[in-house]
Coordinates of C-alpha atoms in Angstrom, one line a residue:
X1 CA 0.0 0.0 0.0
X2 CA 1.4 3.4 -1.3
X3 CA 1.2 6.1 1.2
X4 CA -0.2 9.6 0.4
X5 CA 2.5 12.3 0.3
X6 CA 2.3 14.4 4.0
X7 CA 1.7 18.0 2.8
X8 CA 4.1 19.7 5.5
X9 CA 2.9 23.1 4.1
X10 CA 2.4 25.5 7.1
X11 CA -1.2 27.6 7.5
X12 CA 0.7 31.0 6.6
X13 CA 2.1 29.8 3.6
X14 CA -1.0 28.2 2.3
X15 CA -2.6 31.1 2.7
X16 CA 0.0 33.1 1.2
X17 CA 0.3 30.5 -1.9
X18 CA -3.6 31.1 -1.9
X19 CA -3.4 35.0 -2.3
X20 CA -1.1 34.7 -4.8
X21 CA -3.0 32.9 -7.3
X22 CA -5.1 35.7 -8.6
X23 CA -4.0 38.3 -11.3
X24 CA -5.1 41.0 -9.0
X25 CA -3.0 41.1 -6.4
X26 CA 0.2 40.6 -8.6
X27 CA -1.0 43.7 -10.0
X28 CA -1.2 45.7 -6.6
X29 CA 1.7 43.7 -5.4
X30 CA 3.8 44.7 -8.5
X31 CA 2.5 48.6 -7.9
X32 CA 3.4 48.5 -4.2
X33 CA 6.4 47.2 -5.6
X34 CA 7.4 50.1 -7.7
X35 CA 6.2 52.6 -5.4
X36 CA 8.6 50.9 -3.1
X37 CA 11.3 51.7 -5.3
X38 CA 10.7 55.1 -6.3
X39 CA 11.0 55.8 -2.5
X40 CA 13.6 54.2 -1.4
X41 CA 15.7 55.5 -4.5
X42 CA 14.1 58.6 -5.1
X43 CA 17.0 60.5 -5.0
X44 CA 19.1 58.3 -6.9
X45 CA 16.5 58.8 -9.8
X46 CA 14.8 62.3 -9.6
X47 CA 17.4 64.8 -8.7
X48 CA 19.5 67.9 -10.0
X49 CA 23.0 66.8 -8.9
X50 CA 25.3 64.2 -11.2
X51 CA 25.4 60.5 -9.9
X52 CA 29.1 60.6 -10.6
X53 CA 30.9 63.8 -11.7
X54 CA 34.8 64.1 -12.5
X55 CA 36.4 67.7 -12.1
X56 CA 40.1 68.4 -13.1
X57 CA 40.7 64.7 -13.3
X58 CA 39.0 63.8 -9.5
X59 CA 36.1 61.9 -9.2
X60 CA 32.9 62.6 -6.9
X61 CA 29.4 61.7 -6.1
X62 CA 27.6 64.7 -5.3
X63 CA 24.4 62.9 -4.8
X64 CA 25.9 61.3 -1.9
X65 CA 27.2 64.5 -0.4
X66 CA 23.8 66.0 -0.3
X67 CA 21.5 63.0 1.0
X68 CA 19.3 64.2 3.4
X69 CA 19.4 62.7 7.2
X70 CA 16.0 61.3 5.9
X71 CA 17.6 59.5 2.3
X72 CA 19.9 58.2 4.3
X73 CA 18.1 56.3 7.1
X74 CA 15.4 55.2 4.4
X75 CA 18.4 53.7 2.2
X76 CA 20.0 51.8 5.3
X77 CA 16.4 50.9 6.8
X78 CA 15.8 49.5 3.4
X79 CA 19.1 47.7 3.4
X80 CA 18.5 46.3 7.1
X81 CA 14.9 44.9 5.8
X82 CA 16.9 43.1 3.0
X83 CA 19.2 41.7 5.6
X84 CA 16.8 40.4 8.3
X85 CA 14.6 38.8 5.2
X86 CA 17.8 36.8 4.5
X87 CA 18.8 35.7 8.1
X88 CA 16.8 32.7 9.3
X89 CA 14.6 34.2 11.3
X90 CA 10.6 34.2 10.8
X91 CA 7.8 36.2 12.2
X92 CA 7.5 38.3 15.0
X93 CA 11.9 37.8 15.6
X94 CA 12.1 39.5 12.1
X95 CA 10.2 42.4 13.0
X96 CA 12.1 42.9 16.2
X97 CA 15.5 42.7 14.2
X98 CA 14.0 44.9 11.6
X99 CA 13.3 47.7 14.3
X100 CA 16.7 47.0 16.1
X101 CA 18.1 47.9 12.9
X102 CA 16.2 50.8 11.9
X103 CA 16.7 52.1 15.4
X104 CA 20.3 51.8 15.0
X105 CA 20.5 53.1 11.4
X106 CA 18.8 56.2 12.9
X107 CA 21.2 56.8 15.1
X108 CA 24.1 56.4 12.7
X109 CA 22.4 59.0 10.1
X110 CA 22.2 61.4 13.0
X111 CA 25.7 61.4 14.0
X112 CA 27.3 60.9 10.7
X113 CA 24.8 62.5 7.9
X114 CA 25.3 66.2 7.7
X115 CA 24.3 67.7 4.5
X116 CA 25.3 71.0 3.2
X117 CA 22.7 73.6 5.0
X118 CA 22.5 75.3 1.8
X119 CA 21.8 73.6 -1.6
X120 CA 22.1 76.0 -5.1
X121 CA 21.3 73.8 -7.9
X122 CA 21.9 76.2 -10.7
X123 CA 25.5 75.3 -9.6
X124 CA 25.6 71.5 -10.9
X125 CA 24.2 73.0 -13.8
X126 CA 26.6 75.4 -15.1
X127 CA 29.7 74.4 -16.3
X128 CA 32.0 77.3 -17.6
X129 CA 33.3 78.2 -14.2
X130 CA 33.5 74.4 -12.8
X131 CA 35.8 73.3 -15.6
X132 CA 33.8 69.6 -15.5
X133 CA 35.0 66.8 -17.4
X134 CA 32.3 64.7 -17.6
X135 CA 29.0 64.0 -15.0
X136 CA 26.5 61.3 -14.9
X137 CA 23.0 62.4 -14.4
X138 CA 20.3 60.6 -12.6
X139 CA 17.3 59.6 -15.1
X140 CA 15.3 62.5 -13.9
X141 CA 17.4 65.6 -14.0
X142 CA 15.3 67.6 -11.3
X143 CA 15.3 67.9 -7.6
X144 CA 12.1 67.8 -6.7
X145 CA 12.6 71.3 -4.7
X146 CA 14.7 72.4 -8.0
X147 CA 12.0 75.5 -9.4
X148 CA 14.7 76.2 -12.3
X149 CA 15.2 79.8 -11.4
X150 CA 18.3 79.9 -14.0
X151 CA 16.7 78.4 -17.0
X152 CA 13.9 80.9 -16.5
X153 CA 11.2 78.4 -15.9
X154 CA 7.9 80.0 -16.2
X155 CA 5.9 78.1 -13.8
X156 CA 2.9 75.7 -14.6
X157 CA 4.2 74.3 -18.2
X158 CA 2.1 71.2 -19.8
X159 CA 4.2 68.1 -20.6
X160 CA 6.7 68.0 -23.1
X161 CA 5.8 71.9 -23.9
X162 CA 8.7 73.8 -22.3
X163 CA 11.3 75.6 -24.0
X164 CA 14.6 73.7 -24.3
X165 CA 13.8 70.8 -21.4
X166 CA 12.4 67.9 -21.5
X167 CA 9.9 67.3 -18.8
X168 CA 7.5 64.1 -19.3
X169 CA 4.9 65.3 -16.7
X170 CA 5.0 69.2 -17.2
X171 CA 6.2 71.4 -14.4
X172 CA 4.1 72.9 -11.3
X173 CA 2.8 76.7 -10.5
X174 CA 6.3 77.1 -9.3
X175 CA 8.8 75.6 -11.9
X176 CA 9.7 72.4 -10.5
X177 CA 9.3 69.1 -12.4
X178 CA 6.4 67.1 -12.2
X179 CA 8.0 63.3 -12.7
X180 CA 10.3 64.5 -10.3
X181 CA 7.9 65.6 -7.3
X182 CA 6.0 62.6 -8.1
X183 CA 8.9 60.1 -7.2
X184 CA 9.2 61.5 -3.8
X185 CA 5.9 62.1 -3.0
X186 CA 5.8 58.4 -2.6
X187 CA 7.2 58.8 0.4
X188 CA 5.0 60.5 2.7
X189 CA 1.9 58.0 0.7
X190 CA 3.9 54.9 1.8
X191 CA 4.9 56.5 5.2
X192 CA 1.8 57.3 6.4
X193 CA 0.3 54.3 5.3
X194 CA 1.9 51.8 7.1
X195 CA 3.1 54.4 10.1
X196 CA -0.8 55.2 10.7
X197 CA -2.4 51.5 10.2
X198 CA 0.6 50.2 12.4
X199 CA -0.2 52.8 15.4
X200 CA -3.7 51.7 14.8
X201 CA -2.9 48.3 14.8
X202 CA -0.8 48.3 18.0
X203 CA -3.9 50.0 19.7
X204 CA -6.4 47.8 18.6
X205 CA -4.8 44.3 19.0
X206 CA -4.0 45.1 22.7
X207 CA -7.5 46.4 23.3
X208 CA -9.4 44.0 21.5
X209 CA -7.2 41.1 22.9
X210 CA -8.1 42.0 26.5
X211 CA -11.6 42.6 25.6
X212 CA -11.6 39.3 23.5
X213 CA -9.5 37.3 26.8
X214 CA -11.4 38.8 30.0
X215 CA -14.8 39.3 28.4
X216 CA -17.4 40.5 31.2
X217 CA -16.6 43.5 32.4
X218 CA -13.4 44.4 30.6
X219 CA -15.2 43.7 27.5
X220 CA -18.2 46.1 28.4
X221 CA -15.8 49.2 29.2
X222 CA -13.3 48.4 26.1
X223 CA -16.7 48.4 23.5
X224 CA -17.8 51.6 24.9
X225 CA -14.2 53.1 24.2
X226 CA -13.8 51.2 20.8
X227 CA -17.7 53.3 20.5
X228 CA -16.3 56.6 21.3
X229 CA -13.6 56.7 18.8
X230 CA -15.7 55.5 16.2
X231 CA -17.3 58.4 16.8
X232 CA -14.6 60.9 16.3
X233 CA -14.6 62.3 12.6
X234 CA -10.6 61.8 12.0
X235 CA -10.5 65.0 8.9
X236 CA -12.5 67.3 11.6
X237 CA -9.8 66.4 14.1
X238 CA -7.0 66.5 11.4
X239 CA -8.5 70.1 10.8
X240 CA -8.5 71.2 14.2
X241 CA -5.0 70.0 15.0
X242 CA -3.5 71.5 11.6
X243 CA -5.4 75.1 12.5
X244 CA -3.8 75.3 16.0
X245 CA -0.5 73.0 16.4
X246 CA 0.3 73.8 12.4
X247 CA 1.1 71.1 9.5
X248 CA 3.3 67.7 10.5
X249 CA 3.6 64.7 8.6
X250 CA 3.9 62.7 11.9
X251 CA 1.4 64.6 13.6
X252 CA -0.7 63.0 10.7
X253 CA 0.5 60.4 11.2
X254 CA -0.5 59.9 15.0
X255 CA -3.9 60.9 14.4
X256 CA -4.9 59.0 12.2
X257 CA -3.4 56.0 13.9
X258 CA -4.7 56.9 17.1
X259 CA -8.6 57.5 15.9
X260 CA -8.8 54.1 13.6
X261 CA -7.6 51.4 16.1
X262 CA -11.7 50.3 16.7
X263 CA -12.4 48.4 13.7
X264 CA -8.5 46.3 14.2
X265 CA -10.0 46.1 18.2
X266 CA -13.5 44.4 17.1
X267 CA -12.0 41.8 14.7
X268 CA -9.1 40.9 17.7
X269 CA -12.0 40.9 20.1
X270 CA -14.3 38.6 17.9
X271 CA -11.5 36.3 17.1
X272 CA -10.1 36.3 20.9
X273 CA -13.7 35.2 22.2
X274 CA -13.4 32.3 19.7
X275 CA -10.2 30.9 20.9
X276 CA -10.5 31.8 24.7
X277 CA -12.2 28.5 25.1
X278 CA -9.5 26.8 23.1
X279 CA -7.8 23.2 24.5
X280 CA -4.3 24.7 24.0
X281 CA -5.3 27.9 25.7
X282 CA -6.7 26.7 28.8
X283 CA -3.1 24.7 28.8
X284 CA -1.0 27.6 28.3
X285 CA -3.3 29.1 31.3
X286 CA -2.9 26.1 33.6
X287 CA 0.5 26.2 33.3
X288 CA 1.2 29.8 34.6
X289 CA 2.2 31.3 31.3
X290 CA 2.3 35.0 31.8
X291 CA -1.0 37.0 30.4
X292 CA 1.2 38.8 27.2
X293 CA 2.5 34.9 26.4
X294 CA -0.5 33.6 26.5
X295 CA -2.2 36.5 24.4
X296 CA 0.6 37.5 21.9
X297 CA 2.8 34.4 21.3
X298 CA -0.7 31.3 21.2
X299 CA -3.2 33.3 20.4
X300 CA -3.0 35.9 18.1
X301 CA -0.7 33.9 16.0
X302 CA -4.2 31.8 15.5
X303 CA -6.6 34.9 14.8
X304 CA -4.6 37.5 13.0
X305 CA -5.4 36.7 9.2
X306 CA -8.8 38.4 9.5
X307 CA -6.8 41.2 11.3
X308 CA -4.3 41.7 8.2
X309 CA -7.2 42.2 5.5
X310 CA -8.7 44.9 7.3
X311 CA -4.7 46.6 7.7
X312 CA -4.5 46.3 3.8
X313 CA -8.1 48.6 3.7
X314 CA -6.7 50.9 6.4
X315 CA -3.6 51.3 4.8
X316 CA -5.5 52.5 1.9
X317 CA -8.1 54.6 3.5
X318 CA -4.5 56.6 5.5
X319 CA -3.3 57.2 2.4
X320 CA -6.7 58.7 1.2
X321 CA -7.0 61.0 4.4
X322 CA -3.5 62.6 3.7
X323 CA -4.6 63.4 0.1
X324 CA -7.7 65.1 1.4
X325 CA -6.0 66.8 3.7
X326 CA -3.2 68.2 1.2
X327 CA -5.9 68.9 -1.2
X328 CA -7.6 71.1 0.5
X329 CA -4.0 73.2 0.8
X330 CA -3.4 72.0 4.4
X331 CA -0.9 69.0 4.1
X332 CA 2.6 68.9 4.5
X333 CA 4.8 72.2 3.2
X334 CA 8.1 71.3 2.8
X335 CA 7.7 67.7 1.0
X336 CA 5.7 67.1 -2.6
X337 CA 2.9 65.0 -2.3
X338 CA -0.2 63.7 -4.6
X339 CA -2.7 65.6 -2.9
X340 CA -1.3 68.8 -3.0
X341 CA -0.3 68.5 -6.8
X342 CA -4.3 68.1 -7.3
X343 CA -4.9 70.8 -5.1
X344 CA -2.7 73.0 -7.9
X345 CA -4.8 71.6 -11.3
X346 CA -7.9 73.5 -9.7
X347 CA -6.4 76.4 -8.2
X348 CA -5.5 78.7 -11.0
X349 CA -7.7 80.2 -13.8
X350 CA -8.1 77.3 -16.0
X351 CA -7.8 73.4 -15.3
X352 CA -4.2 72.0 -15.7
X353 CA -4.9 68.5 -16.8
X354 CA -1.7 66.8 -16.4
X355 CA -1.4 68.4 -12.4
X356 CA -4.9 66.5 -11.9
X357 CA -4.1 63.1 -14.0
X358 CA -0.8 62.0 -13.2
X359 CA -1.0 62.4 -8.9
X360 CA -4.6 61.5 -9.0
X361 CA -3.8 58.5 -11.1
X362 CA -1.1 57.5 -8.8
X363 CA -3.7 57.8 -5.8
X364 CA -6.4 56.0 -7.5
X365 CA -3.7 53.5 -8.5
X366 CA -2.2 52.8 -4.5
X367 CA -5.8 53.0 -3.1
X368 CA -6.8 50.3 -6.1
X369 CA -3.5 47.8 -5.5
X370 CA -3.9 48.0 -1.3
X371 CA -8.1 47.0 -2.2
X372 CA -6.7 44.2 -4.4
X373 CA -4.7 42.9 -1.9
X374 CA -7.3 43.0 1.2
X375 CA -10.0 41.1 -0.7
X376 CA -7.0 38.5 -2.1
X377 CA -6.0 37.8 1.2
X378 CA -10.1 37.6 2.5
X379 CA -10.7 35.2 -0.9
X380 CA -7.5 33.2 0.4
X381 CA -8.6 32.7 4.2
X382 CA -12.6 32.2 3.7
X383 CA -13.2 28.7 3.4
X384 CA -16.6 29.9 1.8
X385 CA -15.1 31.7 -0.8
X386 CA -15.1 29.7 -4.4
X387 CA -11.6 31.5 -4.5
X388 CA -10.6 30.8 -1.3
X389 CA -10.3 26.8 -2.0
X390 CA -7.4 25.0 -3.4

């Protein structure tokens, strides 16, 4: 008698085999992907200074010179999360090595990184006083903070109709390039993304764990919090803060992740009830595990795929809240984003198309893949779901 094959496949990698099968979410994965990318490199590919420039015979990077404290630590967080992904090391040790590092790498960039104060670009440009040899340019010629004062840029400028540049996406009211601000704008859509839905999720999976664990009482109090704060309008709040305390990315940031933590507390609640009465619970409980043990390392474990499709839809809905926000002219000053490029297609005397396409595209686009995502990942996990079954 032949024996059937043990499938050794573990629960998370079904799932994630599962999730994968549909042309959907390699779309929003591939996206995600390239958003990715553009941040992490964004100065490496939009920027007015030469990769590599040689001057009377000696060769620089001037790129490198003038990386921000915030290039930096995104480069060497980005090379830490490459690291940890290769050690082996799974799950919740990962993460912890993963903020170990990007701890450390902020430190580093603090101490180290220090970036000329003042930056002229029309300086990289010309070349009769610099005697240059030769300079590589990054694939998008244009800081994104670059208004190109010296080539007497005349503000908003449609796409590929400027005078002696090339600009694929047009220019903004103020001169700087389009493609350009676009790049690193994914930054602060990424950023606030995962920052806000992680605050969130840190809330809500300790709330709705000891709601979920203790029931009774403790479950009567935490649903009449988790009820308040559904209850707070998080733009009204994001207004108020902006009008008195002024504009911050991570002020954003916390708000955002501080009023959406209820829905991420009901699903750990719901799921927490379910496996309270669990066999290898009430062992973990019997044998004096402590209470964060028993809640974090043998439960959760066993009720957090419901929890990461509704992350995927809060991701998405962050990122929505910071366009609003910078669309109605009260986001973030000093950094481009996609909301306040659409705030400029409607501000002047006639519509400018490509200000309104391009970052509202790119909004629709990240919204659209983080959607895909979520309902690939429900498909995968709902045994009900004709997609769900393999």
């Amino acid at each position: 008698m032949i024996e059937a094959p043990i499938n050794r496949e573990s629960y998370s990698s079904r799932i994630w085999r599962k999730t994968l099968n549909g042309v959907g979410v390699k779309l929003g994965l591939g996206w995600i992907g390239l958003l990715v990318f553009a941040a992490v490199f964004a100065p490496f590919l939009a920027n007015s200074m030469p990769l590599l420039m040689s001057k009377n015979g000696a060769i620089t990077a001037p790129v490198l010179r003038y990386l921000s404290i915030e290039d930096a630590w995104i480069l060497l967080s980005f090379i830490v999360a490459v690291v940890v992904y290769r050690l082996p090391f799974r799950g919740g040790t990962q993460v912890q090595l993963f903020l170990l590092g990007s701890v450390l790498a902020a430190i580093l960039v603090n101490l180290y990184v220090k970036p000329p104060e003042l930056v002229i670009y029309d300086d990289f440009r010309s070349t009769e006083n610099q005697q240059v040899d030769w300079r590589i340019m990054p694939p998008i010629p244009y800081a994104p903070t670059d208004y190109l004062r010296d080539l007497g840029s005349k503000g908003l400028e449609a796409p590929l109709a400027t005078d002696g540049q090339i600009h694929w996406m047009g220019t903004e009211e103020n001169g700087a390039d389009v493609l350009s601000r676009m790049i690193h704008a994914c930054r602060i859509s990424l950023s606030i993304g995962l920052i806000a839905s992680g605050i969130a999720l840190f809330i809500g999976v300790i709330v709705g764990g000891l709601m979920g664990y203790f029931s009774g009482v403790v479950d009567m109090l935490g649903m009449r919090l988790v009820e308040i704060f559904e209850d707070i309008p998080t733009l009204f709040l994001l207004l108020t803060f902006v009008a008195f305390f002024g504009r911050s990315l991570y002020m954003m940031m916390v708000i955002i992740g501080v009023t959406g933590w209820s829905g991420y507390a009901r699903y750990v609640r719901t799921e927490f009830l379910k496996l309270r009465k669990q066999d290898y619970v009430q062992a973990a409980v019997a044998s004096g595990l402590p209470l964060t043990s028993i809640l974090f390392r043998h439960m959760l474990p066993n009720g957090v795929a419901p929890l990461l499709v509704a992350v995927s839809f809060g991701v998405a809905g962050a990122i929505l809240s910071e366009a609003t926000l910078s669309f109605l002219g009260l986001g973030v000053v000093d950094a481009p984003s996609w909301g306040q490029m659409l705030d400029q297609a409607v501000k002047s005397s006639k519509f400018n198309w490509w200000m309104a396409v391009f970052p509202g595209g790119a909004i629709f686009m990240t919204v659209f893949a983080y959607n895909l995502i979520g309902e690939a990942f429900r498909d995968a996990i709902d045994p009900k779901s004709s997609h769900g079954q393999g």
